[in-house]
Amino acid sequence: MTRYAHITGWGMAVPERVLTNQDLEKIVNTNDGWILDRTGIRERRIASKTDTTASLATQAALRALHGTGVAASEVDLIIVATCSPEHLFPATASIVQDQIGASQAGAFDLLAACTGFIFALNMAAQAVRSGSIDTALVIGSETLSRLVNYQDRSTAILFGDGAGAFLIEGRDWPGGVLSSVMRSDGSGGELLSIPAGGSYMPTTLETVRENMHYIQMNGREVFRFATRVMASATREVIEEAGMRVEDISLVIPHQANLRIIEAAARGLKLPLDRFVINIERYGNTSTASIPIAFCEAWDQGRIRTGDNLVLVGFGAGLTWGALAMTLTERERPLKVDGRRSTLLVSRARLRSIGRRIGRRLDSLIFRTSSRPPD
Ligand code: ACO
């Protein structure tokens, strides 16, 4: 039976502390007008001493599970996409796994910079579709404020902290993740990097003195690259899904710079109101920006079940990618003895329960689906 990877839950978490452009004017030689004009950013959230990449990820993950009927203990896999992990190892995903009590889950981090959430979602969806797992949490979480040099105005103004998470469940009916594109061009690695702190350039007094443990970026070149790939990856993923640009309700782009999103809209000949944009309030939260934008668009009623969406992003690596999806209803109504009913327990949960108690899934589904509605 063909399996499909549906997005059935989502959640976000951002720190309370707000850092405005006016606040930044007091720290570094910049001004609100320049930042707003060149990036579209007014303010960003900054982690408090107690916020960490794992704590924000944990909050977002719990919110994604909330109301879905899926317990943390039923999750099979947790992927945390991040470029500000808590440690080189252990993985931030393992910390989240422990904090939410996902006792049956495998967990790992995925590093593809700001494209990480799309790559992670695609990997989890492939695992669900293959039938090897039923339920996955995909999380993008960052505390990039800890990796930014607030004396460097070219990067200090851009980044913010936050997390967003999707719950993915296997279903037997079409929908969910439809197609995806994952790309990399490592020859552009030096355009955006944190040079020190890894095995190539271990941290020394010298590397710290020279600020090599902070983000270094060639903004102009990254900008040029981003405007090149955003529209093409979107077009590619729509075509692969067998759709046309007109079939897409909303594009949810990585929030790096408003001008980059505007260029993508022009390239796709789409009005800007078909893009979710919230960079004004959060800046660039890297792997978290797409799921945060999704959550806000859902809360504002801009996304509805049945919508076809494209998620698209780019980042260090260089990496870029896109993913087309249809947001379907959590549970699809079933015909039972000529009457309409709903599945009271999802098939993914049945499969998971079936695996655990060693009974045949088919008989479990038969019993549940033939139960009359309450
Ligand atoms: N405030 C005031 N002036 C500034 C600032 C600032 N914060 N930063 C730069 N300037 C000045 C420069 O010194 C320069 O002055 P000059 O002309 O006298 O030399 C002038 O403004 C123009 O600088 P540019 O770098 O050409 O400015 P640009 O229009 O390219 O904007 C920016 C810079 C915002 C960084 C843009 O290039 C950009 O957004 N690039 C993409 C970055 C990005 O998306 N990075 C994240 C990737 S995702 C990930 O993987 C983490």
Tab-separated table of C-alpha atoms and ligand atoms in Angstrom:
chain	number	residue	atom	x	y	z
A	1	MET	CA	0.000	0.000	0.000
A	2	THR	CA	1.389	3.428	-0.939
A	3	ARG	CA	2.237	5.578	2.054
A	4	TYR	CA	2.094	9.366	2.112
A	5	ALA	CA	3.830	11.737	4.532
A	6	HIS	CA	1.274	14.208	5.889
A	7	ILE	CA	1.955	17.268	8.025
A	8	THR	CA	-0.487	16.869	10.899
A	9	GLY	CA	0.856	19.214	13.568
A	10	TRP	CA	2.962	22.346	13.881
A	11	GLY	CA	4.236	24.669	16.565
A	12	MET	CA	6.662	27.518	17.142
A	13	ALA	CA	8.540	29.145	20.005
A	14	VAL	CA	10.394	32.451	20.104
A	15	PRO	CA	12.222	34.135	22.982
A	16	GLU	CA	10.442	37.003	24.711
A	17	ARG	CA	13.244	39.538	24.398
A	18	VAL	CA	12.901	41.870	21.406
A	19	LEU	CA	15.920	43.629	19.870
A	20	THR	CA	14.778	46.522	17.681
A	21	ASN	CA	16.728	48.379	15.024
A	22	GLN	CA	16.817	51.323	17.429
A	23	ASP	CA	18.436	49.083	20.054
A	24	LEU	CA	21.052	48.051	17.490
A	25	GLU	CA	21.826	51.712	16.722
A	26	LYS	CA	23.173	51.927	20.285
A	27	ILE	CA	25.441	48.899	19.824
A	28	VAL	CA	26.889	49.248	16.329
A	29	ASN	CA	27.223	51.889	13.606
A	30	THR	CA	23.913	51.373	11.803
A	31	ASN	CA	20.473	52.925	11.594
A	32	ASP	CA	16.844	51.879	11.400
A	33	GLY	CA	16.337	53.414	7.929
A	34	TRP	CA	19.236	51.472	6.386
A	35	ILE	CA	18.224	48.164	7.935
A	36	LEU	CA	14.555	48.491	6.984
A	37	ASP	CA	15.346	49.630	3.463
A	38	ARG	CA	18.005	46.964	2.743
A	39	THR	CA	16.464	43.998	4.574
A	40	GLY	CA	12.840	44.636	5.625
A	41	ILE	CA	13.708	43.868	9.265
A	42	ARG	CA	12.415	46.032	12.148
A	43	GLU	CA	13.127	43.747	15.097
A	44	ARG	CA	14.236	40.246	16.038
A	45	ARG	CA	13.929	37.963	19.077
A	46	ILE	CA	17.010	37.248	21.177
A	47	ALA	CA	17.518	34.272	23.493
A	48	SER	CA	17.632	34.952	27.224
A	49	LYS	CA	20.254	33.252	29.370
A	50	THR	CA	17.905	30.319	29.881
A	51	ASP	CA	16.778	29.949	26.248
A	52	THR	CA	18.851	27.481	24.279
A	53	THR	CA	18.531	25.867	20.868
A	54	ALA	CA	17.232	22.715	22.575
A	55	SER	CA	14.803	24.507	24.908
A	56	LEU	CA	13.220	26.457	22.033
A	57	ALA	CA	13.103	23.271	19.942
A	58	THR	CA	11.451	21.402	22.812
A	59	GLN	CA	8.725	24.049	23.194
A	60	ALA	CA	8.041	24.074	19.450
A	61	ALA	CA	7.945	20.251	19.345
A	62	LEU	CA	5.492	20.016	22.257
A	63	ARG	CA	3.259	22.591	20.576
A	64	ALA	CA	3.406	20.603	17.317
A	65	LEU	CA	2.254	17.487	19.179
A	66	HIS	CA	-0.433	19.319	21.141
A	67	GLY	CA	-3.953	18.378	20.090
A	68	THR	CA	-2.841	15.807	17.535
A	69	GLY	CA	-3.495	12.761	19.694
A	70	VAL	CA	0.086	11.649	19.155
A	71	ALA	CA	2.099	11.197	22.345
A	72	ALA	CA	5.802	11.966	22.395
A	73	SER	CA	6.388	8.308	23.219
A	74	GLU	CA	4.870	7.371	19.834
A	75	VAL	CA	7.303	9.466	17.783
A	76	ASP	CA	9.723	7.328	15.760
A	77	LEU	CA	12.213	9.970	14.640
A	78	ILE	CA	13.325	13.474	15.607
A	79	ILE	CA	15.432	15.567	13.262
A	80	VAL	CA	16.666	18.952	14.448
A	81	ALA	CA	17.899	21.148	11.613
A	82	THR	CA	20.183	23.780	13.108
A	83	CYS	CA	23.357	25.731	12.507
A	84	SER	CA	23.593	26.761	16.155
A	85	PRO	CA	23.526	23.343	17.879
A	86	GLU	CA	24.023	23.183	21.609
A	87	HIS	CA	27.296	21.255	21.142
A	88	LEU	CA	29.357	19.698	18.370
A	89	PHE	CA	28.013	16.550	20.002
A	90	PRO	CA	25.786	15.182	21.452
A	91	ALA	CA	23.135	16.151	18.942
A	92	THR	CA	20.587	18.780	19.967
A	93	ALA	CA	17.935	16.326	18.696
A	94	SER	CA	18.941	13.843	21.402
A	95	ILE	CA	18.467	16.515	24.083
A	96	VAL	CA	15.006	17.284	22.681
A	97	GLN	CA	14.194	13.569	22.537
A	98	ASP	CA	14.974	13.273	26.232
A	99	GLN	CA	13.167	16.496	27.218
A	100	ILE	CA	9.894	15.577	25.514
A	101	GLY	CA	10.037	11.918	26.573
A	102	ALA	CA	10.174	10.453	23.067
A	103	SER	CA	11.384	7.150	24.424
A	104	GLN	CA	11.032	5.211	21.148
A	105	ALA	CA	12.576	7.811	18.850
A	106	GLY	CA	15.851	7.941	16.988
A	107	ALA	CA	17.274	11.458	16.908
A	108	PHE	CA	19.898	13.350	14.941
A	109	ASP	CA	20.857	16.852	13.843
A	110	LEU	CA	20.991	17.927	10.226
A	111	LEU	CA	23.302	20.699	9.052
A	112	ALA	CA	22.426	22.434	5.811
A	113	ALA	CA	22.325	25.957	7.293
A	114	CYS	CA	19.115	27.850	6.520
A	115	THR	CA	18.006	25.193	4.006
A	116	GLY	CA	18.129	22.628	6.807
A	117	PHE	CA	14.419	22.564	7.590
A	118	ILE	CA	13.534	21.704	3.980
A	119	PHE	CA	16.206	19.001	3.803
A	120	ALA	CA	15.091	17.538	7.157
A	121	LEU	CA	11.422	17.578	6.173
A	122	ASN	CA	12.252	15.806	2.944
A	123	MET	CA	14.369	13.164	4.735
A	124	ALA	CA	11.662	12.491	7.309
A	125	ALA	CA	8.981	12.333	4.610
A	126	GLN	CA	11.055	9.811	2.631
A	127	ALA	CA	11.428	7.641	5.736
A	128	VAL	CA	7.676	7.772	6.381
A	129	ARG	CA	6.850	7.019	2.742
A	130	SER	CA	9.216	4.061	2.690
A	131	GLY	CA	7.214	2.555	5.559
A	132	SER	CA	10.259	2.313	7.848
A	133	ILE	CA	8.724	4.823	10.290
A	134	ASP	CA	5.245	6.272	10.876
A	135	THR	CA	5.748	9.438	12.885
A	136	ALA	CA	8.488	12.084	12.841
A	137	LEU	CA	9.138	15.447	14.393
A	138	VAL	CA	11.077	17.847	12.185
A	139	ILE	CA	12.357	20.903	14.003
A	140	GLY	CA	14.267	24.004	12.943
A	141	SER	CA	15.784	25.754	15.945
A	142	GLU	CA	18.386	28.482	16.365
A	143	THR	CA	20.099	30.720	18.867
A	144	LEU	CA	22.192	32.484	16.248
A	145	SER	CA	22.503	35.545	18.491
A	146	ARG	CA	25.225	33.551	20.270
A	147	LEU	CA	27.208	33.208	17.036
A	148	VAL	CA	26.882	36.788	15.807
A	149	ASN	CA	29.507	39.465	16.376
A	150	TYR	CA	27.503	42.511	17.486
A	151	GLN	CA	30.399	44.741	16.380
A	152	ASP	CA	29.972	43.552	12.780
A	153	ARG	CA	27.102	45.583	11.334
A	154	SER	CA	26.875	43.463	8.191
A	155	THR	CA	25.668	40.418	10.165
A	156	ALA	CA	24.488	41.790	13.555
A	157	ILE	CA	21.368	43.309	12.003
A	158	LEU	CA	20.195	40.171	10.227
A	159	PHE	CA	19.782	37.291	12.615
A	160	GLY	CA	17.253	36.340	15.293
A	161	ASP	CA	16.434	33.346	17.482
A	162	GLY	CA	13.476	30.957	17.461
A	163	ALA	CA	12.184	27.509	16.620
A	164	GLY	CA	9.445	25.839	14.601
A	165	ALA	CA	8.383	22.205	14.327
A	166	PHE	CA	6.253	19.969	12.107
A	167	LEU	CA	4.760	16.619	13.041
A	168	ILE	CA	4.697	14.191	10.110
A	169	GLU	CA	2.547	11.076	10.057
A	170	GLY	CA	2.172	8.306	7.502
A	171	ARG	CA	-1.243	7.934	5.879
A	172	ASP	CA	-2.643	5.771	3.101
A	173	TRP	CA	-4.310	8.607	1.218
A	174	PRO	CA	-2.574	11.103	-1.092
A	175	GLY	CA	-1.312	14.465	0.121
A	176	GLY	CA	1.373	15.810	2.405
A	177	VAL	CA	4.862	16.141	0.959
A	178	LEU	CA	4.559	15.870	-2.837
A	179	SER	CA	7.985	16.664	-4.225
A	180	SER	CA	11.283	18.191	-3.223
A	181	VAL	CA	14.548	19.565	-4.510
A	182	MET	CA	17.800	19.470	-2.513
A	183	ARG	CA	20.916	21.150	-3.917
A	184	SER	CA	24.396	22.161	-2.819
A	185	ASP	CA	27.373	24.017	-4.275
A	186	GLY	CA	30.257	23.610	-1.851
A	187	SER	CA	32.516	25.819	-3.954
A	188	GLY	CA	30.688	28.773	-2.345
A	189	GLY	CA	31.385	27.608	1.202
A	190	GLU	CA	33.558	30.582	2.125
A	191	LEU	CA	30.815	33.092	1.322
A	192	LEU	CA	29.061	32.295	4.586
A	193	SER	CA	30.760	30.421	7.396
A	194	ILE	CA	31.913	30.177	10.982
A	195	PRO	CA	35.583	29.423	10.326
A	196	ALA	CA	36.750	28.322	13.787
A	197	GLY	CA	35.550	25.863	16.393
A	198	GLY	CA	35.470	22.759	14.217
A	199	SER	CA	38.171	20.173	13.610
A	200	TYR	CA	39.725	22.130	10.727
A	201	MET	CA	40.387	25.208	12.871
A	202	PRO	CA	40.004	24.274	16.540
A	203	THR	CA	39.310	27.136	18.927
A	204	THR	CA	42.437	28.844	20.248
A	205	LEU	CA	43.072	32.193	21.920
A	206	GLU	CA	44.154	33.421	18.503
A	207	THR	CA	40.921	32.373	16.723
A	208	VAL	CA	38.855	34.028	19.447
A	209	ARG	CA	40.946	37.202	19.281
A	210	GLU	CA	40.302	37.355	15.536
A	211	ASN	CA	36.537	36.711	15.909
A	212	MET	CA	36.779	33.549	13.827
A	213	HIS	CA	34.140	31.874	16.016
A	214	TYR	CA	31.495	34.307	14.718
A	215	ILE	CA	29.498	34.287	11.473
A	216	GLN	CA	31.489	35.700	8.538
A	217	MET	CA	29.557	36.623	5.424
A	218	ASN	CA	29.998	38.085	1.973
A	219	GLY	CA	26.501	39.597	1.899
A	220	ARG	CA	26.531	40.788	-1.710
A	221	GLU	CA	27.531	37.406	-3.122
A	222	VAL	CA	25.060	35.521	-0.918
A	223	PHE	CA	22.367	37.937	-2.060
A	224	ARG	CA	23.231	37.321	-5.726
A	225	PHE	CA	23.189	33.542	-5.220
A	226	ALA	CA	19.877	33.640	-3.321
A	227	THR	CA	18.046	35.651	-5.961
A	228	ARG	CA	19.286	33.155	-8.587
A	229	VAL	CA	18.073	29.978	-6.871
A	230	MET	CA	14.816	30.855	-5.082
A	231	ALA	CA	12.605	31.123	-8.176
A	232	SER	CA	14.257	28.249	-10.057
A	233	ALA	CA	13.951	25.800	-7.132
A	234	THR	CA	10.301	26.799	-6.651
A	235	ARG	CA	9.542	26.258	-10.319
A	236	GLU	CA	11.343	22.903	-10.331
A	237	VAL	CA	9.495	21.517	-7.323
A	238	ILE	CA	6.098	22.620	-8.653
A	239	GLU	CA	6.791	20.921	-11.972
A	240	GLU	CA	7.933	17.748	-10.227
A	241	ALA	CA	4.650	17.708	-8.293
A	242	GLY	CA	2.767	17.848	-11.599
A	243	MET	CA	1.360	21.285	-10.860
A	244	ARG	CA	1.486	24.793	-12.292
A	245	VAL	CA	2.505	27.947	-10.416
A	246	GLU	CA	-1.187	28.973	-10.403
A	247	ASP	CA	-2.027	25.832	-8.382
A	248	ILE	CA	0.085	27.065	-5.444
A	249	SER	CA	-1.885	28.946	-2.784
A	250	LEU	CA	1.122	30.267	-0.911
A	251	VAL	CA	4.906	30.196	-1.070
A	252	ILE	CA	6.615	30.100	2.316
A	253	PRO	CA	10.153	31.329	1.706
A	254	HIS	CA	13.151	31.422	4.009
A	255	GLN	CA	13.093	34.868	5.616
A	256	ALA	CA	16.581	36.240	4.941
A	257	ASN	CA	15.907	39.539	3.219
A	258	LEU	CA	12.667	41.077	1.942
A	259	ARG	CA	14.432	42.088	-1.275
A	260	ILE	CA	15.370	38.450	-1.949
A	261	ILE	CA	11.719	37.409	-1.529
A	262	GLU	CA	10.625	40.251	-3.829
A	263	ALA	CA	13.119	39.088	-6.463
A	264	ALA	CA	11.749	35.521	-6.207
A	265	ALA	CA	8.199	36.837	-6.631
A	266	ARG	CA	9.236	38.762	-9.744
A	267	GLY	CA	11.033	35.678	-11.108
A	268	LEU	CA	7.905	33.572	-10.622
A	269	LYS	CA	5.599	36.351	-11.870
A	270	LEU	CA	3.587	35.997	-8.666
A	271	PRO	CA	2.182	38.890	-6.606
A	272	LEU	CA	3.951	39.409	-3.294
A	273	ASP	CA	0.756	38.601	-1.374
A	274	ARG	CA	1.175	34.952	-2.413
A	275	PHE	CA	4.295	34.852	-0.181
A	276	VAL	CA	4.294	34.568	3.589
A	277	ILE	CA	6.508	37.347	4.926
A	278	ASN	CA	7.209	37.990	8.598
A	279	ILE	CA	10.888	38.970	8.437
A	280	GLU	CA	9.922	42.405	9.798
A	281	ARG	CA	9.395	40.942	13.295
A	282	TYR	CA	11.888	38.072	13.481
A	283	GLY	CA	14.803	38.776	11.129
A	284	ASN	CA	16.566	35.723	9.766
A	285	THR	CA	15.990	32.793	12.133
A	286	SER	CA	17.696	30.400	9.701
A	287	THR	CA	16.239	26.868	9.913
A	288	ALA	CA	13.334	28.132	12.033
A	289	SER	CA	12.129	30.814	9.638
A	290	ILE	CA	9.967	28.610	7.381
A	291	PRO	CA	8.069	26.723	10.124
A	292	ILE	CA	7.597	29.963	12.101
A	293	ALA	CA	6.173	31.652	8.981
A	294	PHE	CA	3.921	28.619	8.415
A	295	CYS	CA	2.571	28.720	11.998
A	296	GLU	CA	1.816	32.442	11.800
A	297	ALA	CA	0.138	32.115	8.396
A	298	TRP	CA	-2.035	29.298	9.782
A	299	ASP	CA	-3.000	31.366	12.840
A	300	GLN	CA	-3.916	34.279	10.561
A	301	GLY	CA	-6.169	32.016	8.462
A	302	ARG	CA	-3.957	32.407	5.392
A	303	ILE	CA	-3.427	28.635	5.155
A	304	ARG	CA	-6.321	26.186	5.042
A	305	THR	CA	-6.556	22.445	4.646
A	306	GLY	CA	-6.466	21.495	0.996
A	307	ASP	CA	-3.957	24.234	0.143
A	308	ASN	CA	-0.947	23.491	-2.040
A	309	LEU	CA	2.138	25.168	-0.610
A	310	VAL	CA	5.777	25.535	-1.570
A	311	LEU	CA	8.508	25.916	1.042
A	312	VAL	CA	11.748	27.290	-0.394
A	313	GLY	CA	15.071	28.282	1.113
A	314	PHE	CA	18.801	28.782	0.707
A	315	GLY	CA	21.777	29.077	2.981
A	316	ALA	CA	25.399	28.428	3.781
A	317	GLY	CA	27.044	25.494	2.110
A	318	LEU	CA	25.995	26.820	-0.254
A	319	THR	CA	22.705	24.954	-0.138
A	320	TRP	CA	19.223	25.521	-1.486
A	321	GLY	CA	16.034	23.549	-1.772
A	322	ALA	CA	12.281	23.557	-2.101
A	323	LEU	CA	9.404	21.302	-1.199
A	324	ALA	CA	5.820	21.170	-2.467
A	325	MET	CA	3.098	19.925	-0.140
A	326	THR	CA	-0.645	19.730	0.253
A	327	LEU	CA	-2.042	20.357	3.691
A	328	THR	CA	-4.699	17.701	4.169
A	329	GLU	CA	-7.181	17.087	6.948
A	330	ARG	CA	-5.805	15.273	9.961
A	331	GLU	CA	-8.211	12.394	9.598
A	332	ARG	CA	-10.066	11.606	6.413
A	333	PRO	CA	-13.767	10.700	6.755
A	334	LEU	CA	-14.453	7.045	6.008
A	335	LYS	CA	-17.592	5.411	4.672
A	336	VAL	CA	-18.829	2.891	7.237
A	337	ASP	CA	-21.867	0.767	6.425
A	338	GLY	CA	-23.176	3.506	4.162
A	339	ARG	CA	-22.812	6.096	6.932
A	340	ARG	CA	-20.046	8.671	7.223
A	341	SER	CA	-17.758	8.190	10.129
A	342	THR	CA	-14.279	9.279	11.104
A	343	LEU	CA	-11.278	7.253	12.063
A	344	LEU	CA	-11.126	7.518	15.800
A	345	VAL	CA	-7.542	6.348	15.909
A	346	SER	CA	-5.148	7.208	13.097
A	347	ARG	CA	-3.700	4.419	10.997
A	348	ALA	CA	-0.205	5.515	11.949
A	349	ARG	CA	-1.070	5.039	15.602
A	350	LEU	CA	-2.687	1.696	14.900
A	351	ARG	CA	0.376	0.571	13.027
A	352	SER	CA	2.568	1.650	15.899
A	353	ILE	CA	0.329	-0.036	18.484
A	354	GLY	CA	0.101	-3.097	16.243
A	355	ARG	CA	3.872	-3.308	16.018
A	356	ARG	CA	4.193	-3.096	19.768
A	357	ILE	CA	1.623	-5.687	20.706
A	358	GLY	CA	2.436	-7.930	17.758
A	359	ARG	CA	-1.032	-8.088	16.250
A	360	ARG	CA	-1.858	-7.764	12.584
A	361	LEU	CA	-2.551	-4.200	11.483
A	362	ASP	CA	-5.300	-5.189	9.066
A	363	SER	CA	-7.472	-6.691	11.761
A	364	LEU	CA	-6.988	-3.614	13.945
A	365	ILE	CA	-7.994	-1.282	11.104
A	366	PHE	CA	-10.988	-3.446	10.277
A	367	ARG	CA	-12.245	-3.291	13.819
A	368	THR	CA	-11.795	0.450	14.152
A	369	SER	CA	-13.163	1.422	10.781
A	370	SER	CA	-16.279	-0.686	11.219
A	371	ARG	CA	-17.100	0.989	14.505
A	372	PRO	CA	-20.209	3.162	14.123
A	373	PRO	CA	-19.880	6.883	14.827
A	374	ASP	CA	-20.563	8.020	18.399
B	1	ACO	N1	24.125	49.761	8.529
B	1	ACO	C1	24.514	50.786	7.749
B	1	ACO	N2	25.301	50.655	6.668
B	1	ACO	C2	25.708	49.400	6.374
B	1	ACO	C3	25.343	48.287	7.132
B	1	ACO	C4	24.532	48.509	8.247
B	1	ACO	N3	24.113	47.495	9.052
B	1	ACO	N4	25.893	47.192	6.596
B	1	ACO	C5	26.584	47.591	5.526
B	1	ACO	N5	26.482	48.945	5.371
B	1	ACO	C6	27.071	49.790	4.340
B	1	ACO	C7	28.293	49.160	3.703
B	1	ACO	O1	29.454	49.474	4.437
B	1	ACO	C8	28.296	49.795	2.357
B	1	ACO	O2	28.824	51.075	2.459
B	1	ACO	P1	29.780	51.665	1.290
B	1	ACO	O3	28.928	51.696	0.064
B	1	ACO	O4	30.163	53.001	1.804
B	1	ACO	O5	30.918	50.681	1.165
B	1	ACO	C9	26.816	49.957	2.018
B	1	ACO	O6	26.130	49.908	3.273
B	1	ACO	C10	26.290	48.881	1.099
B	1	ACO	O7	26.731	47.596	1.594
B	1	ACO	P2	26.301	46.257	0.884
B	1	ACO	O8	26.974	45.139	1.611
B	1	ACO	O9	26.511	46.370	-0.594
B	1	ACO	O10	24.748	46.262	1.194
B	1	ACO	P3	23.649	45.336	0.580
B	1	ACO	O11	22.646	46.171	-0.094
B	1	ACO	O12	24.245	44.190	-0.180
B	1	ACO	O13	22.978	44.758	1.894
B	1	ACO	C11	22.946	42.722	3.161
B	1	ACO	C12	23.751	43.956	2.777
B	1	ACO	C13	21.679	43.186	3.857
B	1	ACO	C14	23.773	41.878	4.106
B	1	ACO	C15	22.569	41.955	1.870
B	1	ACO	O14	23.731	41.792	1.074
B	1	ACO	C16	21.998	40.599	2.146
B	1	ACO	O15	20.922	40.475	2.709
B	1	ACO	N6	22.658	39.535	1.693
B	1	ACO	C17	22.172	38.185	1.877
B	1	ACO	C18	22.567	37.729	3.255
B	1	ACO	C19	21.852	36.500	3.672
B	1	ACO	O16	20.757	36.229	3.259
B	1	ACO	N7	22.494	35.757	4.566
B	1	ACO	C20	21.911	34.675	5.227
B	1	ACO	C21	21.940	33.419	4.439
B	1	ACO	S1	21.112	32.200	5.295
B	1	ACO	C22	22.183	31.254	6.262
B	1	ACO	O17	22.644	30.232	5.832
B	1	ACO	C23	22.570	31.661	7.643
